[in-house]
Amino acid sequence: MKINQTVLKEFILVGFSVYTHAQTVLFVVFFCLYLLTLTGNLTIMSLTWVDRCLHTPMYLFLSALSFSETCYTLTIIPRMLADLLAKKRSISVIGCGLQMYFFLGLAGTHCLILTFMGYDRFLAICNPLRYPLLMTNMVCGKLVVSAWAAGFFISVTEIALIFRGSFCSPNLIKHFFCHMRAVLRLSCLDSELTEFIVTAISVSGLMGTFLLIILTYIFILSTILKIPSAEGKQKAFSTCASHLAVVIIHFGFASIVYLKPGASGGDDTVIAVPYTVITPFLSPLIFSLRNKDMKNAFRKALGKTHFLNKQSWITDA
């Protein structure tokens, strides 16, 4: 048990306050990245909604991924941006719990959707004849719902463990959001066991989904290598190249955050930036730039907008 048993009602998010002279620059950089992230994800969701050619499981998964990513960034970045300009960076214990609940739930959902996207590519490449029967839009919808349910079930379990006791002074969270390790360090209870259990749950979920994706790509690669023509191999690999790139970036940065020993050195605030800011920014960029169907849908949407504007101008004239 900790000595100072003062029950806390609010926390102070230290965040980037230690970098006093860089806060304005950080605000501008993060704000621009957040706007671009929102624009990219909203574009993907809108194009998938309006273009019937994109009403396939592959793009429905992509749209679901963009939606979860939009919600995921919404739980952290607006608050972080406000704190970069504010003098008071307090957050209530309930508010902290809610932020952590949505962050962990959406992070879990994101990993599972990426896993299901890998499974979708596995079926499309390894079982092309049965793919239309095995992966319908209905099946895709059920998988997405199960990803959300599983992600938030894990989140509830972790939140119950973390917030089962009270918190002691000092009330300083050395992070820009309510990260579970940073909050657990303020627990009045002996938090070592709780931290081990919560970390084990997160790491198991992270590594479990990553290993499943790696397994699917082993089968995909073995199937692609059996294709006789070089053009056929390139065409097959191009359908999953964007997904593979996002998986490497997402799980690479996430592993740095969650596999880092709690007692090791390094600024947790800086280490979390690539996972919470950079990865969501790169994901829609990779999926849109490397996808011909998405680029064609974007051109069609721009063409329709230009045509409607032209018709409106002629009518007004």
Tab-separated table of C-alpha atoms in Angstrom:
chain	number	residue	atom	x	y	z
A	1	MET	CA	0.000	0.000	0.000
A	2	LYS	CA	1.189	3.499	-0.741
A	3	ILE	CA	1.778	5.950	2.098
A	4	ASN	CA	-0.206	8.943	0.799
A	5	GLN	CA	-3.818	7.725	0.896
A	6	THR	CA	-5.438	10.980	-0.294
A	7	VAL	CA	-8.291	9.898	-2.559
A	8	LEU	CA	-8.067	11.709	-5.891
A	9	LYS	CA	-11.008	13.075	-7.868
A	10	GLU	CA	-8.974	14.376	-10.791
A	11	PHE	CA	-5.651	13.893	-12.551
A	12	ILE	CA	-3.260	16.309	-14.201
A	13	LEU	CA	-2.041	15.276	-17.647
A	14	VAL	CA	1.599	16.327	-17.775
A	15	GLY	CA	1.830	15.592	-21.509
A	16	PHE	CA	4.127	17.891	-23.437
A	17	SER	CA	4.235	20.570	-20.718
A	18	VAL	CA	7.891	19.697	-20.105
A	19	TYR	CA	8.634	20.914	-23.645
A	20	THR	CA	7.538	24.480	-22.917
A	21	HIS	CA	9.121	26.207	-25.917
A	22	ALA	CA	7.952	23.593	-28.433
A	23	GLN	CA	4.240	23.468	-27.540
A	24	THR	CA	3.072	25.888	-30.238
A	25	VAL	CA	5.061	24.058	-32.913
A	26	LEU	CA	3.745	20.702	-31.671
A	27	PHE	CA	0.185	22.030	-31.771
A	28	VAL	CA	0.521	23.139	-35.402
A	29	VAL	CA	2.150	19.845	-36.481
A	30	PHE	CA	-0.339	17.607	-34.658
A	31	PHE	CA	-3.310	19.708	-35.756
A	32	CYS	CA	-2.297	19.458	-39.428
A	33	LEU	CA	-1.705	15.702	-39.138
A	34	TYR	CA	-5.087	15.266	-37.427
A	35	LEU	CA	-6.914	17.225	-40.135
A	36	LEU	CA	-5.232	15.143	-42.848
A	37	THR	CA	-6.068	11.941	-40.952
A	38	LEU	CA	-9.736	12.936	-40.642
A	39	THR	CA	-9.881	13.962	-44.303
A	40	GLY	CA	-8.331	10.684	-45.462
A	41	ASN	CA	-10.592	8.460	-43.363
A	42	LEU	CA	-13.769	10.416	-44.153
A	43	THR	CA	-12.894	10.277	-47.869
A	44	ILE	CA	-12.498	6.490	-47.744
A	45	MET	CA	-15.813	6.071	-45.883
A	46	SER	CA	-17.653	8.443	-48.239
A	47	LEU	CA	-16.316	6.819	-51.404
A	48	THR	CA	-17.186	3.351	-50.113
A	49	TRP	CA	-20.707	4.568	-49.331
A	50	VAL	CA	-21.469	6.301	-52.653
A	51	ASP	CA	-19.644	4.065	-55.152
A	52	ARG	CA	-21.412	0.738	-55.719
A	53	CYS	CA	-18.254	-0.736	-57.223
A	54	LEU	CA	-16.741	-0.565	-53.745
A	55	HIS	CA	-19.610	-2.434	-52.071
A	56	THR	CA	-17.454	-5.539	-51.615
A	57	PRO	CA	-16.104	-7.151	-48.409
A	58	MET	CA	-12.585	-5.821	-49.049
A	59	TYR	CA	-13.737	-2.194	-49.118
A	60	LEU	CA	-16.365	-2.656	-46.418
A	61	PHE	CA	-13.564	-3.830	-44.124
A	62	LEU	CA	-11.511	-0.812	-45.186
A	63	SER	CA	-14.423	1.518	-44.444
A	64	ALA	CA	-14.906	-0.125	-41.034
A	65	LEU	CA	-11.187	0.297	-40.350
A	66	SER	CA	-11.379	3.999	-41.275
A	67	PHE	CA	-14.387	4.471	-38.979
A	68	SER	CA	-12.679	2.792	-36.012
A	69	GLU	CA	-9.547	4.839	-36.681
A	70	THR	CA	-11.569	8.075	-36.785
A	71	CYS	CA	-13.159	7.241	-33.419
A	72	TYR	CA	-9.793	6.125	-32.050
A	73	THR	CA	-8.074	9.428	-32.840
A	74	LEU	CA	-11.130	11.345	-31.613
A	75	THR	CA	-10.666	9.948	-28.107
A	76	ILE	CA	-7.103	11.278	-27.800
A	77	ILE	CA	-5.970	13.961	-30.237
A	78	PRO	CA	-8.572	16.747	-29.660
A	79	ARG	CA	-7.868	16.587	-25.930
A	80	MET	CA	-4.118	16.565	-26.560
A	81	LEU	CA	-4.407	19.617	-28.837
A	82	ALA	CA	-6.468	21.495	-26.237
A	83	ASP	CA	-3.921	20.688	-23.520
A	84	LEU	CA	-1.061	22.024	-25.661
A	85	LEU	CA	-2.715	25.465	-25.489
A	86	ALA	CA	-4.207	25.243	-21.979
A	87	LYS	CA	-2.626	26.086	-18.652
A	88	LYS	CA	-4.881	23.730	-16.692
A	89	ARG	CA	-4.649	20.134	-17.890
A	90	SER	CA	-6.867	18.407	-15.363
A	91	ILE	CA	-9.172	15.483	-16.140
A	92	SER	CA	-11.633	13.858	-13.748
A	93	VAL	CA	-11.140	10.247	-12.685
A	94	ILE	CA	-14.402	9.327	-14.460
A	95	GLY	CA	-13.313	11.214	-17.592
A	96	CYS	CA	-9.967	9.442	-17.481
A	97	GLY	CA	-11.692	6.068	-17.174
A	98	LEU	CA	-13.961	6.816	-20.135
A	99	GLN	CA	-11.054	7.954	-22.293
A	100	MET	CA	-9.097	4.808	-21.445
A	101	TYR	CA	-12.174	2.623	-22.056
A	102	PHE	CA	-12.713	3.978	-25.562
A	103	PHE	CA	-8.993	4.029	-26.365
A	104	LEU	CA	-8.446	0.395	-25.373
A	105	GLY	CA	-11.716	-0.752	-26.955
A	106	LEU	CA	-11.024	0.963	-30.262
A	107	ALA	CA	-7.389	-0.181	-30.287
A	108	GLY	CA	-8.547	-3.778	-29.847
A	109	THR	CA	-11.234	-3.345	-32.512
A	110	HIS	CA	-8.633	-1.911	-34.886
A	111	CYS	CA	-6.313	-4.915	-34.446
A	112	LEU	CA	-9.161	-7.373	-35.024
A	113	ILE	CA	-10.401	-5.605	-38.170
A	114	LEU	CA	-6.851	-5.694	-39.557
A	115	THR	CA	-6.815	-9.429	-38.792
A	116	PHE	CA	-10.137	-9.984	-40.587
A	117	MET	CA	-8.832	-8.000	-43.549
A	118	GLY	CA	-5.908	-10.425	-43.716
A	119	TYR	CA	-8.365	-13.339	-43.587
A	120	ASP	CA	-10.354	-11.738	-46.421
A	121	ARG	CA	-7.207	-11.516	-48.588
A	122	PHE	CA	-6.355	-15.115	-47.671
A	123	LEU	CA	-9.724	-16.339	-48.938
A	124	ALA	CA	-9.553	-14.183	-52.081
A	125	ILE	CA	-6.097	-15.442	-53.102
A	126	CYS	CA	-5.994	-18.992	-51.714
A	127	ASN	CA	-9.656	-19.905	-52.360
A	128	PRO	CA	-10.744	-17.662	-55.259
A	129	LEU	CA	-13.530	-19.989	-56.479
A	130	ARG	CA	-15.180	-20.284	-53.054
A	131	TYR	CA	-14.466	-16.692	-52.019
A	132	PRO	CA	-17.876	-15.259	-53.126
A	133	LEU	CA	-19.618	-17.912	-51.005
A	134	LEU	CA	-17.336	-17.737	-47.969
A	135	MET	CA	-16.971	-13.956	-47.731
A	136	THR	CA	-20.256	-12.183	-48.405
A	137	ASN	CA	-21.165	-8.659	-47.299
A	138	MET	CA	-23.283	-10.222	-44.541
A	139	VAL	CA	-20.338	-12.257	-43.232
A	140	CYS	CA	-18.166	-9.138	-43.426
A	141	GLY	CA	-20.706	-7.200	-41.345
A	142	LYS	CA	-20.848	-9.946	-38.707
A	143	LEU	CA	-17.055	-10.041	-38.456
A	144	VAL	CA	-16.897	-6.260	-37.983
A	145	VAL	CA	-19.560	-6.398	-35.240
A	146	SER	CA	-17.663	-9.232	-33.516
A	147	ALA	CA	-14.463	-7.125	-33.676
A	148	TRP	CA	-16.201	-4.241	-31.887
A	149	ALA	CA	-17.773	-6.575	-29.301
A	150	ALA	CA	-14.480	-8.369	-28.547
A	151	GLY	CA	-12.468	-5.127	-28.465
A	152	PHE	CA	-14.756	-3.478	-25.919
A	153	PHE	CA	-15.167	-6.654	-23.849
A	154	ILE	CA	-11.389	-6.732	-23.354
A	155	SER	CA	-11.451	-3.003	-22.604
A	156	VAL	CA	-14.112	-3.424	-19.876
A	157	THR	CA	-12.047	-6.191	-18.281
A	158	GLU	CA	-8.910	-4.025	-18.191
A	159	ILE	CA	-10.777	-0.945	-16.932
A	160	ALA	CA	-12.346	-2.987	-14.089
A	161	LEU	CA	-8.876	-4.113	-12.999
A	162	ILE	CA	-7.282	-0.661	-13.252
A	163	PHE	CA	-10.065	1.333	-11.529
A	164	ARG	CA	-11.001	-1.222	-8.828
A	165	GLY	CA	-9.276	0.856	-6.130
A	166	SER	CA	-8.637	4.515	-5.341
A	167	PHE	CA	-5.684	6.638	-6.454
A	168	CYS	CA	-3.084	8.442	-4.361
A	169	SER	CA	-1.196	11.717	-4.662
A	170	PRO	CA	0.655	13.038	-6.544
A	171	ASN	CA	-2.050	13.150	-9.205
A	172	LEU	CA	0.319	13.672	-12.141
A	173	ILE	CA	-0.150	11.382	-15.152
A	174	LYS	CA	3.117	11.526	-17.067
A	175	HIS	CA	1.444	11.212	-20.451
A	176	PHE	CA	-0.761	13.221	-22.838
A	177	PHE	CA	-3.716	10.845	-22.327
A	178	CYS	CA	-4.849	8.316	-19.742
A	179	HIS	CA	-2.469	5.514	-20.621
A	180	MET	CA	-3.037	2.447	-18.471
A	181	ARG	CA	0.545	2.159	-17.166
A	182	ALA	CA	0.726	5.849	-16.281
A	183	VAL	CA	-2.593	5.650	-14.391
A	184	LEU	CA	-1.730	2.381	-12.612
A	185	ARG	CA	1.369	4.006	-11.105
A	186	LEU	CA	-0.992	6.283	-9.123
A	187	SER	CA	-3.046	3.430	-7.654
A	188	CYS	CA	-3.165	3.245	-3.848
A	189	LEU	CA	-3.107	-0.548	-4.133
A	190	ASP	CA	-0.031	-2.584	-4.965
A	191	SER	CA	-0.260	-2.177	-8.743
A	192	GLU	CA	2.529	-4.530	-9.844
A	193	LEU	CA	0.253	-7.585	-10.172
A	194	THR	CA	-2.509	-5.541	-11.819
A	195	GLU	CA	-0.032	-3.989	-14.232
A	196	PHE	CA	1.299	-7.450	-15.098
A	197	ILE	CA	-2.215	-8.835	-15.763
A	198	VAL	CA	-3.369	-5.827	-17.788
A	199	THR	CA	-0.127	-5.746	-19.798
A	200	ALA	CA	-0.382	-9.506	-20.386
A	201	ILE	CA	-3.939	-9.093	-21.735
A	202	SER	CA	-2.881	-6.260	-24.069
A	203	VAL	CA	0.279	-8.010	-25.279
A	204	SER	CA	-1.609	-11.292	-25.810
A	205	GLY	CA	-4.221	-9.499	-27.906
A	206	LEU	CA	-1.585	-7.587	-29.846
A	207	MET	CA	0.714	-10.545	-30.531
A	208	GLY	CA	-2.169	-12.969	-31.074
A	209	THR	CA	-3.723	-10.890	-33.856
A	210	PHE	CA	-0.309	-10.158	-35.363
A	211	LEU	CA	0.645	-13.853	-35.462
A	212	LEU	CA	-2.701	-14.712	-37.097
A	213	ILE	CA	-2.009	-12.110	-39.798
A	214	ILE	CA	1.527	-13.470	-40.309
A	215	LEU	CA	0.076	-16.987	-40.627
A	216	THR	CA	-2.413	-15.855	-43.290
A	217	TYR	CA	0.397	-14.168	-45.225
A	218	ILE	CA	2.512	-17.322	-45.126
A	219	PHE	CA	-0.337	-19.131	-46.913
A	220	ILE	CA	-0.887	-16.164	-49.247
A	221	LEU	CA	2.808	-16.003	-50.167
A	222	SER	CA	2.999	-19.749	-50.798
A	223	THR	CA	-0.029	-19.497	-53.096
A	224	ILE	CA	1.365	-16.470	-54.967
A	225	LEU	CA	4.691	-18.258	-55.561
A	226	LYS	CA	2.794	-21.095	-57.271
A	227	ILE	CA	1.295	-18.711	-59.850
A	228	PRO	CA	3.222	-19.365	-63.116
A	229	SER	CA	3.201	-15.870	-64.643
A	230	ALA	CA	5.049	-12.860	-63.210
A	231	GLU	CA	2.057	-10.652	-64.067
A	232	GLY	CA	-0.260	-12.951	-62.120
A	233	LYS	CA	2.028	-12.857	-59.104
A	234	GLN	CA	2.217	-9.062	-59.195
A	235	LYS	CA	-1.556	-8.717	-59.555
A	236	ALA	CA	-2.210	-11.076	-56.628
A	237	PHE	CA	0.333	-9.390	-54.345
A	238	SER	CA	-0.893	-5.882	-55.236
A	239	THR	CA	-4.302	-6.681	-53.693
A	240	CYS	CA	-2.728	-7.134	-50.252
A	241	ALA	CA	0.370	-4.893	-50.384
A	242	SER	CA	-1.386	-1.904	-48.775
A	243	HIS	CA	-2.801	-4.035	-45.974
A	244	LEU	CA	0.589	-5.597	-45.288
A	245	ALA	CA	2.265	-2.175	-45.153
A	246	VAL	CA	-0.319	-0.854	-42.665
A	247	VAL	CA	-0.003	-4.016	-40.542
A	248	ILE	CA	3.786	-3.625	-40.304
A	249	ILE	CA	3.507	0.056	-39.340
A	250	HIS	CA	0.613	-0.434	-36.887
A	251	PHE	CA	1.981	-3.464	-35.033
A	252	GLY	CA	5.541	-2.174	-35.239
A	253	PHE	CA	4.754	1.067	-33.413
A	254	ALA	CA	2.282	-0.663	-31.043
A	255	SER	CA	4.898	-3.209	-29.989
A	256	ILE	CA	7.273	-0.392	-29.026
A	257	VAL	CA	4.605	0.979	-26.668
A	258	TYR	CA	3.306	-2.276	-25.158
A	259	LEU	CA	6.416	-4.473	-25.190
A	260	LYS	CA	8.558	-1.777	-23.594
A	261	PRO	CA	9.414	-2.795	-19.984
A	262	GLY	CA	7.717	-0.524	-17.460
A	263	ALA	CA	10.956	0.105	-15.575
A	264	SER	CA	13.017	0.968	-18.662
A	265	GLY	CA	14.000	4.512	-19.524
A	266	GLY	CA	12.613	6.737	-22.244
A	267	ASP	CA	9.854	9.304	-22.419
A	268	ASP	CA	6.524	7.425	-22.711
A	269	THR	CA	4.883	10.572	-24.088
A	270	VAL	CA	7.226	10.772	-27.077
A	271	ILE	CA	7.216	6.996	-27.614
A	272	ALA	CA	3.385	6.973	-27.903
A	273	VAL	CA	3.249	9.674	-30.623
A	274	PRO	CA	3.998	7.365	-33.596
A	275	TYR	CA	1.305	4.894	-32.457
A	276	THR	CA	-1.408	7.471	-31.710
A	277	VAL	CA	-0.693	10.198	-34.294
A	278	ILE	CA	1.607	8.983	-37.094
A	279	THR	CA	0.041	5.545	-37.724
A	280	PRO	CA	-3.548	6.871	-38.114
A	281	PHE	CA	-2.181	9.504	-40.517
A	282	LEU	CA	-0.287	6.984	-42.682
A	283	SER	CA	-3.025	4.329	-42.820
A	284	PRO	CA	-5.579	6.135	-45.082
A	285	LEU	CA	-2.705	7.562	-47.130
A	286	ILE	CA	-1.336	4.090	-47.917
A	287	PHE	CA	-4.748	2.559	-48.636
A	288	SER	CA	-5.805	5.396	-50.959
A	289	LEU	CA	-2.537	5.980	-52.843
A	290	ARG	CA	-1.852	2.294	-53.555
A	291	ASN	CA	-5.408	1.338	-54.511
A	292	LYS	CA	-6.577	1.744	-58.113
A	293	ASP	CA	-10.267	1.213	-57.318
A	294	MET	CA	-10.171	3.876	-54.621
A	295	LYS	CA	-8.396	6.331	-56.916
A	296	ASN	CA	-10.901	5.637	-59.723
A	297	ALA	CA	-13.807	6.175	-57.322
A	298	PHE	CA	-12.249	9.466	-56.228
A	299	ARG	CA	-11.896	10.619	-59.853
A	300	LYS	CA	-15.520	9.660	-60.549
A	301	ALA	CA	-16.691	11.600	-57.501
A	302	LEU	CA	-14.688	14.657	-58.580
A	303	GLY	CA	-16.117	14.335	-62.117
A	304	LYS	CA	-19.682	14.224	-60.798
A	305	THR	CA	-19.044	17.221	-58.552
A	306	HIS	CA	-17.562	19.195	-61.456
A	307	PHE	CA	-20.508	18.249	-63.694
A	308	LEU	CA	-23.079	19.288	-61.064
A	309	ASN	CA	-21.283	22.588	-60.472
A	310	LYS	CA	-21.196	23.232	-64.212
A	311	GLN	CA	-24.917	22.450	-64.561
A	312	SER	CA	-25.701	24.743	-61.637
A	313	TRP	CA	-23.639	27.528	-63.225
A	314	ILE	CA	-25.467	27.122	-66.588
A	315	THR	CA	-28.865	27.143	-64.836
A	316	ASP	CA	-28.009	30.294	-62.880
A	317	ALA	CA	-26.736	31.985	-66.043
